[in-house]
Amino acid sequence: MCGIVGYIGYREAQPILLESLKKLEYRGYDSCGIAILGSVARNDGLEGVPANRIQLCKDVGRVVDFEKTIPKIQGGTGIGHTRWATHGKVSAANAHPHTDCGCKIAVVHNGIIENFQKLREALIKEGHLFTSETDTEVIAHLVEKYYRGNLVEAVSRALADVTGTYAIVVLAEGHKEIVVAKQESPLIIGIGDKENFVASDVSAVLDYTDRVIYLEDGDIGVVSDRDITITNNGQKVNRDAQIVLWSAQEAQKAGYEHFMLKEIHEQPKAVENTLRGHISFIDPMARLDMGKMGVLKDILMVACGTSYHAALIGEYILGKLCHVPIRVKTASEFNHYEMALDKTWVLGITQSGETNDTLRALKKAKLLGCPTMAITNVQGSSITRIADQVFYTQSGPEIGVAATKTFTAQLATLYLLALSLAPIDILDIREYKKLIGEMKSLPSKIHQVLDGEERIAKHGRGLAKFDNAFFIGRGVSYPVAMEGALKLKEISYIHAEAYPAGELKHGPFALLRSNTPVVAIAARDDTYEAMITSIKEIKARGPQVIAIAEEGDEDIGQFVDVVIPIPRIDPLLSPFLNSVALQLLAYYAAKERGCPIDLPANLAKSVTVP
Ligand code: F6R
């Protein structure tokens, strides 16, 4: 959360910083700011100031509004920030950049300085004047305290005093370089020609370069327009530049009203690309019977939010096809548990590869001696440097805060994993080949769901008038219901709860009213009859029921108010199609309510704080 950028080069920094910040708003967007080493242009009627001073502008609100209110600043070196508040309320004073007492040093920061209170008190005693409530401001004052003409040295000394997580960019008057540092929060350097860029992630620099350096924990870098020098623990280190595989075009809306809608529509490709190169290589005879080989005793998956729901679906599929003991924990909770892990294979699932709780969980598992694997969508992300093995989903950049195409690509990965681990006595060759064939049909079946968009949109708009909704499923469809509820609540602000259908009568029935719609995921598997029973029990109490059901299901229509038909597929694969329908339902409910779909209130795409 929070996006940081830096630029140093021959061009004007201001437009580059502002455009880059717009690309990072999905990391936080309650306030923003820039600091540029330069001067305010005089032709805008504002007082000019001497050149090469830190020109600081910051305010609450979005970058598009901010840029209209600030003067034109001339200068080729600058830093910027878009904030997701952690320490201190949303206010102009708490917006970054933060400066030292004399406004000669400016800092942008993503992360949390855990010991900031103690440091702040000590600095105040030493005479430093604080102007914000943030943890970040201590960094600016510490750099000031240690500054003796050498900026990188002052930054190193300052960072030695802090505990916590950070990605920072520091700008100082009198310096032709910016200083960057990283500890547990992501930071990349984009390499240009006589110019360099710094950002929290590659999406901010794709318009300018495809060559980036992914900084590692403990790195401190000095970046000028032509040079980049990185040290770690006082030693100079070489960090190879990597070519980013995403294009700037992929990170555009391409005519869609929202990134979320575009990303929903990109799911056939995301699933196809993720399966490609893997699915044809799974040799049915050479499946790894890990259980028998004694290699794999059990699997633990750790993840948050939507990725956690993918893990729960993975738990069902792996359990069904492999009969391996599987546990799934939300990463933040795993970090509080003492679980018995003995050669447990720990999978961290995170589209961004930066979710702090998931990173911590995987680190903990490694410390306990467990083999680890990451499933992520982001090349070079932090989790790729922690896990023993990495599997990349091939979704392309996902910008909308609500995860969509990365979720179905995670599912594709987990199904591939289950197929490659499934022992022959559980999944025989015939069934196996049938399932592979069905998986290959997923992209076209997802297209068919998308073809029904208008019909789903109508029902989504219908949901918009309600304040509460239930989502129910059984078996593999229960985590699908959880994901449907999460999508609805996060983008439309309708309170939505997911329950295993059988659980409703153990309490939640008390809340059923005619104004509480229920979305029932009715997969045509062995849970179907029980689901019909649950639907009847619900209908007897008044709520409207919307069923997501297989097309051609003649029966269900008699019991529910609305049926959203989904193409036929092996019920094991139904989560792919049902999830896409639920995403569209949520999208159109949110659109009807006029919600800011790509940037829901209080949420950020990449949750880099614990
Ligand atoms: C919801 C959503 C979040 C993320 C969660 C984990 O639509 O996107 O719940 O799934 O913050 O993010 P990653 O997958 O990046 O670890």
XYZ file of C-alpha atoms and ligand atoms in Angstrom:
626
model
C 0.000 0.000 0.000
C 1.180 3.463 -0.830
C 2.897 3.971 -4.125
C 6.214 5.736 -4.414
C 8.010 7.059 -7.470
C 11.190 8.907 -8.326
C 12.645 10.394 -11.485
C 16.045 11.764 -12.359
C 16.977 12.699 -15.901
C 16.895 15.222 -18.711
C 13.120 15.616 -18.870
C 10.820 17.623 -16.649
C 10.101 15.445 -13.634
C 6.634 16.766 -12.820
C 4.553 15.191 -15.612
C 6.436 11.919 -15.305
C 5.900 11.748 -11.553
C 2.212 12.581 -11.868
C 1.567 10.047 -14.626
C 3.481 7.387 -12.717
C 1.519 8.146 -9.558
C -1.754 7.685 -11.452
C -0.581 4.183 -12.346
C 0.109 3.441 -8.695
C -3.141 4.733 -7.266
C -4.383 1.199 -6.876
C -1.869 0.974 -4.032
C -3.506 3.854 -2.164
C -5.272 7.029 -3.123
C -6.299 9.025 -0.105
C -3.706 11.727 -0.655
C -0.713 12.375 -2.854
C 2.250 14.625 -3.270
C 5.453 15.398 -5.109
C 8.749 17.095 -4.294
C 10.916 18.352 -7.123
C 14.347 19.869 -7.009
C 13.803 22.946 -9.123
C 11.831 26.124 -9.317
C 8.239 27.147 -9.770
C 7.665 28.386 -13.306
C 6.993 32.128 -13.280
C 4.535 32.321 -16.129
C 1.674 30.989 -14.000
C 1.440 34.122 -11.954
C 3.033 32.602 -8.876
C 6.078 33.987 -7.175
C 9.225 32.479 -8.499
C 11.696 30.932 -6.089
C 15.392 30.304 -6.536
C 16.232 27.274 -8.640
C 17.151 23.869 -7.205
C 15.206 24.177 -4.014
C 12.825 21.469 -2.934
C 9.405 22.424 -4.285
C 6.840 20.518 -2.274
C 3.167 20.068 -3.188
C 0.836 17.655 -1.442
C -2.851 17.331 -0.714
C -5.674 14.943 0.030
C -7.518 13.338 -2.860
C -6.751 11.779 -6.207
C -3.847 12.637 -8.501
C -6.156 13.883 -11.317
C -7.551 16.555 -9.024
C -4.233 17.322 -7.379
C -2.479 18.042 -10.665
C -5.021 20.704 -11.547
C -4.261 22.676 -8.412
C -0.467 22.703 -8.309
C 1.917 25.098 -10.024
C 4.225 24.039 -12.809
C 7.575 23.144 -11.339
C 10.675 23.052 -13.510
C 13.275 20.493 -12.605
C 14.490 17.090 -13.670
C 14.750 15.384 -10.280
C 11.785 14.521 -8.131
C 9.901 12.059 -5.980
C 6.204 11.349 -5.500
C 3.787 9.401 -3.364
C 0.211 8.203 -3.315
C -0.933 7.282 0.171
C -2.973 4.620 1.905
C -3.090 5.970 5.441
C -1.660 3.847 8.242
C -0.195 6.273 10.794
C -2.139 9.486 10.999
C -5.429 10.511 9.464
C -5.950 11.446 5.853
C -4.809 15.062 5.661
C -2.544 17.289 3.576
C -0.064 17.426 6.455
C 0.161 13.646 6.609
C 0.502 13.283 2.838
C 4.016 12.499 1.587
C 6.680 13.663 0.787
C 7.834 14.498 4.299
C 10.706 16.859 4.923
C 13.287 17.729 7.520
C 13.068 20.943 9.550
C 14.583 23.099 6.839
C 12.750 21.485 3.904
C 16.082 20.557 2.373
C 15.540 16.798 2.500
C 12.361 15.127 1.262
C 11.327 11.505 1.716
C 8.594 9.263 0.337
C 7.982 5.977 2.095
C 5.953 2.804 1.763
C 5.927 0.561 4.825
C 5.739 1.008 8.568
C 8.394 2.301 10.927
C 7.599 0.348 14.064
C 9.766 2.321 16.495
C 8.763 5.717 15.146
C 7.191 6.907 18.399
C 10.417 6.494 20.365
C 12.486 8.024 17.586
C 10.101 10.932 17.247
C 10.238 11.720 20.962
C 14.033 11.627 20.921
C 14.216 13.826 17.819
C 11.788 16.337 19.318
C 13.995 16.520 22.423
C 16.904 17.253 20.115
C 14.936 20.172 18.676
C 13.410 18.744 15.510
C 10.042 20.165 14.536
C 7.448 17.698 13.320
C 4.568 18.742 11.092
C 2.717 15.447 10.621
C 1.473 12.457 12.611
C 3.154 9.945 10.320
C 5.826 7.380 11.058
C 7.630 8.434 7.873
C 8.556 11.895 9.040
C 11.132 10.479 11.462
C 13.161 9.295 8.467
C 13.452 12.823 7.073
C 14.590 14.138 10.474
C 17.008 11.267 11.027
C 18.604 11.900 7.632
C 18.858 15.578 8.604
C 20.428 14.612 11.919
C 23.119 12.499 10.276
C 23.685 14.604 7.183
C 27.249 15.897 6.855
C 27.281 16.469 3.110
C 27.040 12.794 2.108
C 23.401 11.878 1.454
C 23.758 8.127 1.101
C 25.750 7.928 4.309
C 23.112 9.935 6.170
C 20.359 7.673 4.814
C 22.298 4.550 5.856
C 22.790 5.873 9.368
C 19.148 6.896 9.614
C 17.979 3.452 8.510
C 20.218 1.806 11.065
C 18.050 3.483 13.731
C 14.701 2.329 12.398
C 12.944 -0.987 12.733
C 10.114 -1.918 10.445
C 9.474 -2.110 6.757
C 10.276 0.465 4.144
C 10.793 1.355 0.563
C 12.021 4.941 0.470
C 13.226 7.523 -1.992
C 15.164 10.492 -0.629
C 15.777 13.765 -2.378
C 18.048 16.492 -1.024
C 19.064 19.948 -2.056
C 22.557 20.148 -3.446
C 22.531 16.553 -4.709
C 22.465 15.326 -8.269
C 21.277 11.927 -7.166
C 18.373 10.387 -5.315
C 18.856 7.703 -2.699
C 16.620 4.651 -2.468
C 16.398 1.870 0.108
C 14.284 -1.228 0.567
C 13.342 -3.461 3.466
C 10.326 -5.739 2.971
C 8.395 -3.218 0.847
C 8.779 -3.458 -2.919
C 10.979 -1.092 -4.907
C 12.266 -1.194 -8.451
C 14.578 0.993 -10.509
C 13.588 1.500 -14.155
C 16.606 2.031 -16.368
C 16.370 4.655 -19.080
C 18.758 6.414 -21.406
C 20.275 9.376 -19.536
C 17.405 9.047 -17.088
C 16.312 6.618 -14.411
C 13.043 5.900 -12.672
C 12.132 4.526 -9.281
C 8.775 3.006 -8.381
C 6.950 0.634 -6.098
C 6.189 -1.549 -9.077
C 6.774 -1.837 -12.763
C 3.351 -0.604 -13.871
C 4.517 2.937 -13.039
C 7.484 2.838 -15.403
C 6.190 0.711 -18.304
C 5.580 3.842 -20.401
C 9.266 4.713 -20.205
C 11.284 1.527 -20.024
C 11.091 -2.251 -19.924
C 14.436 -2.695 -18.131
C 14.211 -2.834 -14.383
C 16.232 -3.750 -11.352
C 14.314 -5.405 -8.526
C 15.914 -4.233 -5.295
C 16.435 -6.720 -2.499
C 15.974 -6.309 1.237
C 18.798 -4.290 2.741
C 19.689 -2.606 -0.562
C 20.558 1.053 -0.548
C 20.960 2.624 -3.971
C 22.285 5.884 -5.308
C 20.527 6.762 -8.532
C 21.653 9.558 -10.855
C 20.628 10.177 -14.460
C 23.380 7.890 -15.758
C 24.468 5.696 -12.856
C 23.009 3.305 -10.360
C 25.122 2.088 -7.468
C 23.705 -0.393 -5.014
C 25.148 -1.534 -1.714
C 23.912 -4.040 0.804
C 25.368 -4.268 4.270
C 28.058 -1.792 3.232
C 29.188 -3.937 0.274
C 28.690 -2.964 -3.340
C 26.337 -5.437 -5.042
C 25.432 -6.140 -8.624
C 21.734 -6.424 -9.381
C 21.052 -7.509 -12.935
C 18.472 -5.639 -14.931
C 15.544 -7.754 -16.064
C 13.277 -7.274 -19.025
C 9.679 -6.774 -17.988
C 7.359 -9.057 -19.900
C 4.293 -6.835 -19.560
C 3.672 -4.034 -22.021
C 2.417 -0.539 -21.282
C -0.579 -1.299 -23.466
C -1.668 -4.181 -21.245
C -1.965 -1.737 -18.375
C -4.437 0.520 -20.251
C -8.225 0.386 -20.057
C -8.479 -0.295 -23.799
C -11.883 1.336 -24.157
C -13.479 -0.359 -21.142
C -15.121 1.875 -18.576
C -13.223 0.208 -15.753
C -10.108 -1.904 -15.420
C -12.206 -4.441 -13.548
C -14.514 -4.990 -16.520
C -11.563 -5.253 -18.885
C -9.910 -7.754 -16.571
C -13.097 -9.810 -16.264
C -13.105 -10.016 -20.051
C -9.445 -11.000 -20.159
C -10.080 -14.207 -18.248
C -10.259 -16.564 -21.220
C -6.752 -15.382 -22.172
C -5.441 -15.406 -18.608
C -6.577 -19.004 -18.097
C -5.367 -20.089 -21.525
C -1.949 -18.491 -21.034
C -1.582 -19.987 -17.575
C -2.453 -23.466 -18.808
C -0.388 -23.131 -21.969
C 2.957 -24.834 -21.822
C 1.853 -26.932 -18.869
C -1.273 -28.773 -19.719
C 0.086 -30.718 -22.682
C 3.139 -31.686 -20.678
C 1.300 -33.508 -17.974
C 2.012 -37.070 -18.945
C -0.809 -39.186 -17.552
C 1.557 -42.066 -16.836
C 4.247 -39.980 -15.235
C 2.184 -38.370 -12.575
C 4.001 -37.827 -9.361
C 2.579 -40.053 -6.719
C 4.095 -37.917 -4.033
C 2.178 -39.611 -1.247
C 3.554 -43.040 -2.095
C 7.025 -41.700 -2.697
C 6.957 -40.349 0.826
C 8.099 -36.999 -0.522
C 4.984 -35.148 0.292
C 3.256 -35.720 3.572
C 0.908 -32.832 3.500
C 0.266 -29.448 1.950
C -0.445 -26.136 3.622
C -1.651 -23.176 1.603
C -1.373 -19.647 2.955
C -2.975 -16.644 1.299
C -5.220 -13.632 1.882
C -8.535 -12.398 0.481
C -9.341 -13.624 -2.988
C -6.139 -15.661 -3.125
C -7.315 -17.393 0.051
C -10.538 -18.325 -1.709
C -8.503 -19.772 -4.583
C -6.591 -21.781 -1.968
C -9.859 -23.116 -0.508
C -10.973 -24.269 -3.949
C -7.499 -25.795 -4.365
C -7.983 -27.596 -1.058
C -11.150 -29.203 -2.368
C -9.620 -30.196 -5.714
C -6.332 -31.481 -4.297
C -8.232 -33.361 -1.619
C -10.532 -34.949 -4.176
C -7.940 -35.836 -6.795
C -4.885 -36.552 -4.660
C -6.134 -37.590 -1.203
C -3.228 -35.640 0.317
C -3.836 -34.053 3.716
C -4.298 -30.350 3.033
C -4.669 -27.351 5.244
C -5.441 -23.784 4.265
C -4.831 -20.792 6.536
C -5.308 -17.118 5.987
C -1.726 -15.923 6.048
C -2.319 -13.363 8.798
C -3.706 -16.074 11.080
C -1.013 -18.613 10.248
C 1.446 -16.159 11.679
C -0.303 -16.461 15.070
C -0.567 -20.250 15.057
C 1.834 -22.933 16.118
C 0.984 -25.657 13.639
C 2.581 -29.046 13.349
C 4.605 -28.855 10.153
C 6.783 -31.779 9.251
C 8.067 -31.733 5.681
C 4.845 -29.919 4.930
C 4.866 -28.371 1.485
C 3.816 -24.755 2.009
C 2.305 -22.860 -0.891
C 1.997 -19.084 -0.703
C -0.619 -17.774 -3.100
C -0.515 -14.062 -3.858
C -1.196 -12.321 -7.130
C 0.904 -9.275 -6.230
C 3.661 -11.278 -4.604
C 3.860 -8.459 -2.065
C 1.138 -9.154 0.510
C 2.969 -8.715 3.771
C 1.071 -11.393 5.684
C 1.690 -13.970 2.974
C 5.374 -13.094 2.763
C 5.702 -13.437 6.526
C 3.885 -16.756 6.501
C 6.187 -18.167 3.846
C 9.266 -16.906 5.657
C 8.039 -18.554 8.841
C 7.445 -21.833 6.989
C 10.973 -21.673 5.572
C 12.422 -21.078 9.008
C 10.590 -24.195 10.150
C 12.334 -26.130 7.384
C 9.351 -26.562 5.085
C 9.789 -26.651 1.303
C 7.932 -23.682 -0.153
C 6.353 -22.641 -3.415
C 4.859 -19.336 -4.495
C 2.035 -18.873 -6.954
C 2.150 -15.281 -8.113
C 1.412 -13.075 -11.081
C 4.202 -10.562 -10.666
C 7.657 -11.145 -12.026
C 10.380 -10.207 -9.569
C 7.937 -9.646 -6.714
C 9.138 -10.205 -3.154
C 7.638 -13.665 -2.791
C 9.713 -14.911 -5.730
C 12.820 -14.263 -3.662
C 11.487 -16.118 -0.633
C 9.978 -19.303 -2.067
C 12.049 -22.316 -3.148
C 9.950 -22.628 -6.305
C 7.802 -20.125 -8.155
C 4.884 -20.709 -10.455
C 3.803 -17.652 -12.414
C 0.199 -17.193 -13.415
C 0.028 -15.521 -16.813
C -2.689 -12.951 -16.311
C -0.849 -9.818 -17.373
C -1.068 -6.748 -15.147
C -4.173 -6.533 -12.989
C -4.949 -2.925 -12.100
C -8.484 -3.013 -10.676
C -8.269 -3.385 -6.914
C -10.732 -6.283 -6.956
C -8.930 -9.387 -8.171
C -10.607 -11.147 -11.092
C -8.354 -12.591 -13.790
C -5.567 -13.363 -11.354
C -8.058 -15.419 -9.331
C -9.110 -17.652 -12.227
C -5.451 -17.978 -13.260
C -4.612 -19.070 -9.697
C -7.367 -21.650 -9.976
C -5.875 -22.872 -13.259
C -2.532 -23.311 -11.500
C -4.023 -25.217 -8.585
C -5.925 -27.534 -10.924
C -2.705 -28.182 -12.866
C -0.996 -29.001 -9.610
C -3.768 -31.358 -8.555
C -3.654 -33.127 -11.912
C 0.079 -33.551 -11.770
C -0.084 -34.994 -8.246
C -3.190 -37.145 -8.678
C -2.363 -40.825 -8.200
C -3.559 -43.196 -10.876
C -5.699 -45.218 -8.482
C -7.707 -42.106 -7.651
C -7.922 -40.569 -11.102
C -7.679 -43.191 -13.813
C -6.380 -42.422 -17.267
C -9.815 -42.123 -18.827
C -11.120 -39.669 -16.221
C -7.816 -37.867 -16.299
C -7.916 -37.324 -20.049
C -11.525 -36.236 -19.833
C -10.642 -33.628 -17.222
C -7.709 -32.336 -19.262
C -10.036 -32.024 -22.265
C -12.535 -30.081 -20.165
C -9.779 -27.812 -18.905
C -8.764 -27.023 -22.443
C -12.343 -25.941 -23.108
C -12.272 -23.437 -20.229
C -11.324 -20.354 -22.288
C -14.204 -20.880 -24.711
C -16.654 -21.674 -21.899
C -15.609 -18.509 -20.050
C -16.294 -16.643 -23.303
C -19.778 -18.117 -23.269
C -20.366 -16.809 -19.738
C -19.192 -13.392 -20.906
C -21.604 -13.596 -23.833
C -24.397 -13.660 -21.241
C -23.141 -10.371 -19.743
C -26.276 -8.339 -20.475
C -28.498 -10.808 -18.687
C -26.200 -10.958 -15.661
C -25.921 -7.155 -15.704
C -29.694 -6.866 -15.358
C -29.647 -9.010 -12.226
C -26.595 -7.174 -10.900
C -28.446 -3.889 -11.262
C -31.367 -5.536 -9.465
C -29.130 -6.338 -6.486
C -28.069 -2.701 -6.200
C -31.132 -1.684 -4.192
C -30.402 -4.077 -1.326
C -28.182 -3.418 1.677
C -27.481 -7.048 2.538
C -27.084 -10.276 0.617
C -26.211 -13.894 1.298
C -24.180 -16.152 -0.926
C -24.417 -19.878 -0.439
C -22.630 -22.889 -1.864
C -21.749 -26.438 -0.924
C -18.553 -28.377 -1.509
C -16.355 -26.750 -4.116
C -18.986 -24.041 -4.576
C -18.729 -22.769 -1.011
C -15.426 -20.912 -1.545
C -16.905 -19.721 -4.845
C -19.758 -18.211 -2.821
C -17.188 -16.623 -0.485
C -15.466 -15.047 -3.446
C -18.801 -13.844 -4.874
C -19.659 -12.203 -1.542
C -16.232 -10.575 -1.279
C -16.518 -9.142 -4.795
C -19.954 -7.710 -4.075
C -19.055 -6.172 -0.728
C -15.767 -4.638 -1.742
C -16.910 -2.863 -4.877
C -20.620 -2.164 -4.264
C -20.466 -1.742 -0.459
C -23.472 -4.063 -0.117
C -22.973 -6.129 3.008
C -22.606 -9.692 1.752
C -22.023 -12.881 3.722
C -21.153 -16.291 2.370
C -22.232 -19.476 4.081
C -22.051 -23.154 3.377
C -25.714 -23.678 2.466
C -26.149 -26.239 5.251
C -25.010 -23.768 7.889
C -27.702 -21.161 7.361
C -30.130 -22.882 9.681
C -27.553 -22.822 12.470
C -27.978 -19.105 13.040
C -27.998 -16.907 9.932
C -31.605 -17.905 9.124
C -32.574 -15.342 11.749
C -31.501 -12.641 9.313
C -33.455 -13.850 6.297
C -36.021 -11.304 5.189
C -37.711 -10.518 1.917
C -35.162 -7.728 1.476
C -32.175 -10.071 1.830
C -31.469 -11.667 -1.553
C -29.651 -14.970 -1.589
C -27.296 -15.966 -4.392
C -27.091 -19.758 -4.569
C -24.293 -21.490 -6.452
C -25.950 -24.702 -7.594
C -23.253 -26.826 -9.209
C -24.541 -30.017 -10.774
C -22.454 -32.262 -8.539
C -23.289 -34.458 -5.576
C -24.298 -31.388 -3.573
C -27.112 -30.468 -5.965
C -30.029 -32.139 -4.184
C -28.959 -30.744 -0.832
C -28.699 -27.299 -2.411
C -32.255 -27.537 -3.723
C -33.388 -28.397 -0.192
C -31.552 -25.345 1.173
C -33.117 -23.133 -1.490
C -36.598 -24.363 -0.594
C -35.959 -23.648 3.080
C -34.825 -20.140 2.188
C -37.716 -19.441 -0.161
C -40.153 -20.458 2.583
C -38.839 -17.463 4.551
C -39.329 -14.852 1.858
C -35.997 -13.872 0.287
C -35.451 -13.593 -3.411
C -33.112 -16.344 -4.638
C -30.798 -15.972 -7.617
C -29.338 -19.309 -8.696
C -26.162 -19.708 -10.674
C -26.893 -23.040 -12.350
C -25.924 -25.178 -15.271
C -27.715 -24.326 -18.516
C -30.451 -26.788 -19.304
C -31.164 -27.304 -15.609
C -34.927 -27.536 -15.933
C -35.588 -28.203 -12.267
C -34.067 -25.320 -10.410
C -36.196 -22.651 -12.107
C -39.295 -23.825 -10.188
C -37.703 -23.020 -6.848
C -35.872 -19.744 -7.433
C -36.682 -16.260 -8.708
C -33.823 -15.915 -11.163
C -31.548 -18.419 -12.877
C -28.234 -17.323 -14.327
C -27.322 -20.153 -16.690
C -23.710 -21.267 -16.948
C -22.351 -23.508 -19.724
C -22.108 -27.199 -18.952
C -18.761 -28.341 -17.715
C -17.427 -31.013 -15.385
C -18.731 -29.763 -12.009
C -15.166 -29.894 -10.654
C -14.349 -27.062 -13.058
C -17.521 -25.088 -12.368
C -15.701 -22.606 -10.050
C -14.108 -20.987 -13.091
C -17.416 -20.243 -14.782
C -19.469 -19.496 -11.687
C -16.841 -17.028 -10.455
C -16.920 -15.088 -13.698
C -20.717 -14.770 -13.449
C -20.388 -13.585 -9.837
C -17.768 -11.000 -10.802
C -20.147 -9.566 -13.412
C -23.018 -9.576 -10.931
C -20.934 -7.582 -8.446
C -19.613 -5.260 -11.133
C -23.062 -4.247 -12.361
C -24.440 -3.868 -8.829
C -21.545 -1.530 -8.034
C -21.965 0.373 -11.288
C -25.663 0.878 -10.606
C -24.774 2.288 -7.180
C -22.245 4.668 -8.749
C -19.309 3.240 -6.810
C -15.667 3.896 -7.736
C -15.241 0.341 -8.965
C -11.507 0.246 -9.634
C -10.578 1.992 -6.403
C -12.963 0.928 -3.645
C -12.939 2.939 -0.443
C -10.203 2.100 2.056
C -8.732 -0.684 -0.071
C -5.434 -1.001 -1.856
C -4.378 -3.612 -4.333
C -1.101 -4.484 -2.772
C -1.252 -4.855 1.001
C 2.350 -4.407 2.007
C 1.696 -3.712 5.678
C 1.002 -6.358 8.338
C -10.083 -8.849 -3.346
C -8.650 -8.749 -3.383
C -7.902 -8.964 -2.135
C -6.599 -9.692 -2.421
C -5.755 -9.797 -1.145
C -4.491 -10.599 -1.389
O -10.642 -8.666 -4.598
O -8.083 -8.481 -4.406
O -8.657 -9.647 -1.198
O -6.897 -10.952 -2.914
O -5.410 -8.520 -0.718
O -3.745 -10.057 -2.417
P -2.597 -10.880 -3.111
O -3.210 -11.936 -3.942
O -1.850 -9.878 -3.927
O -1.768 -11.466 -2.018
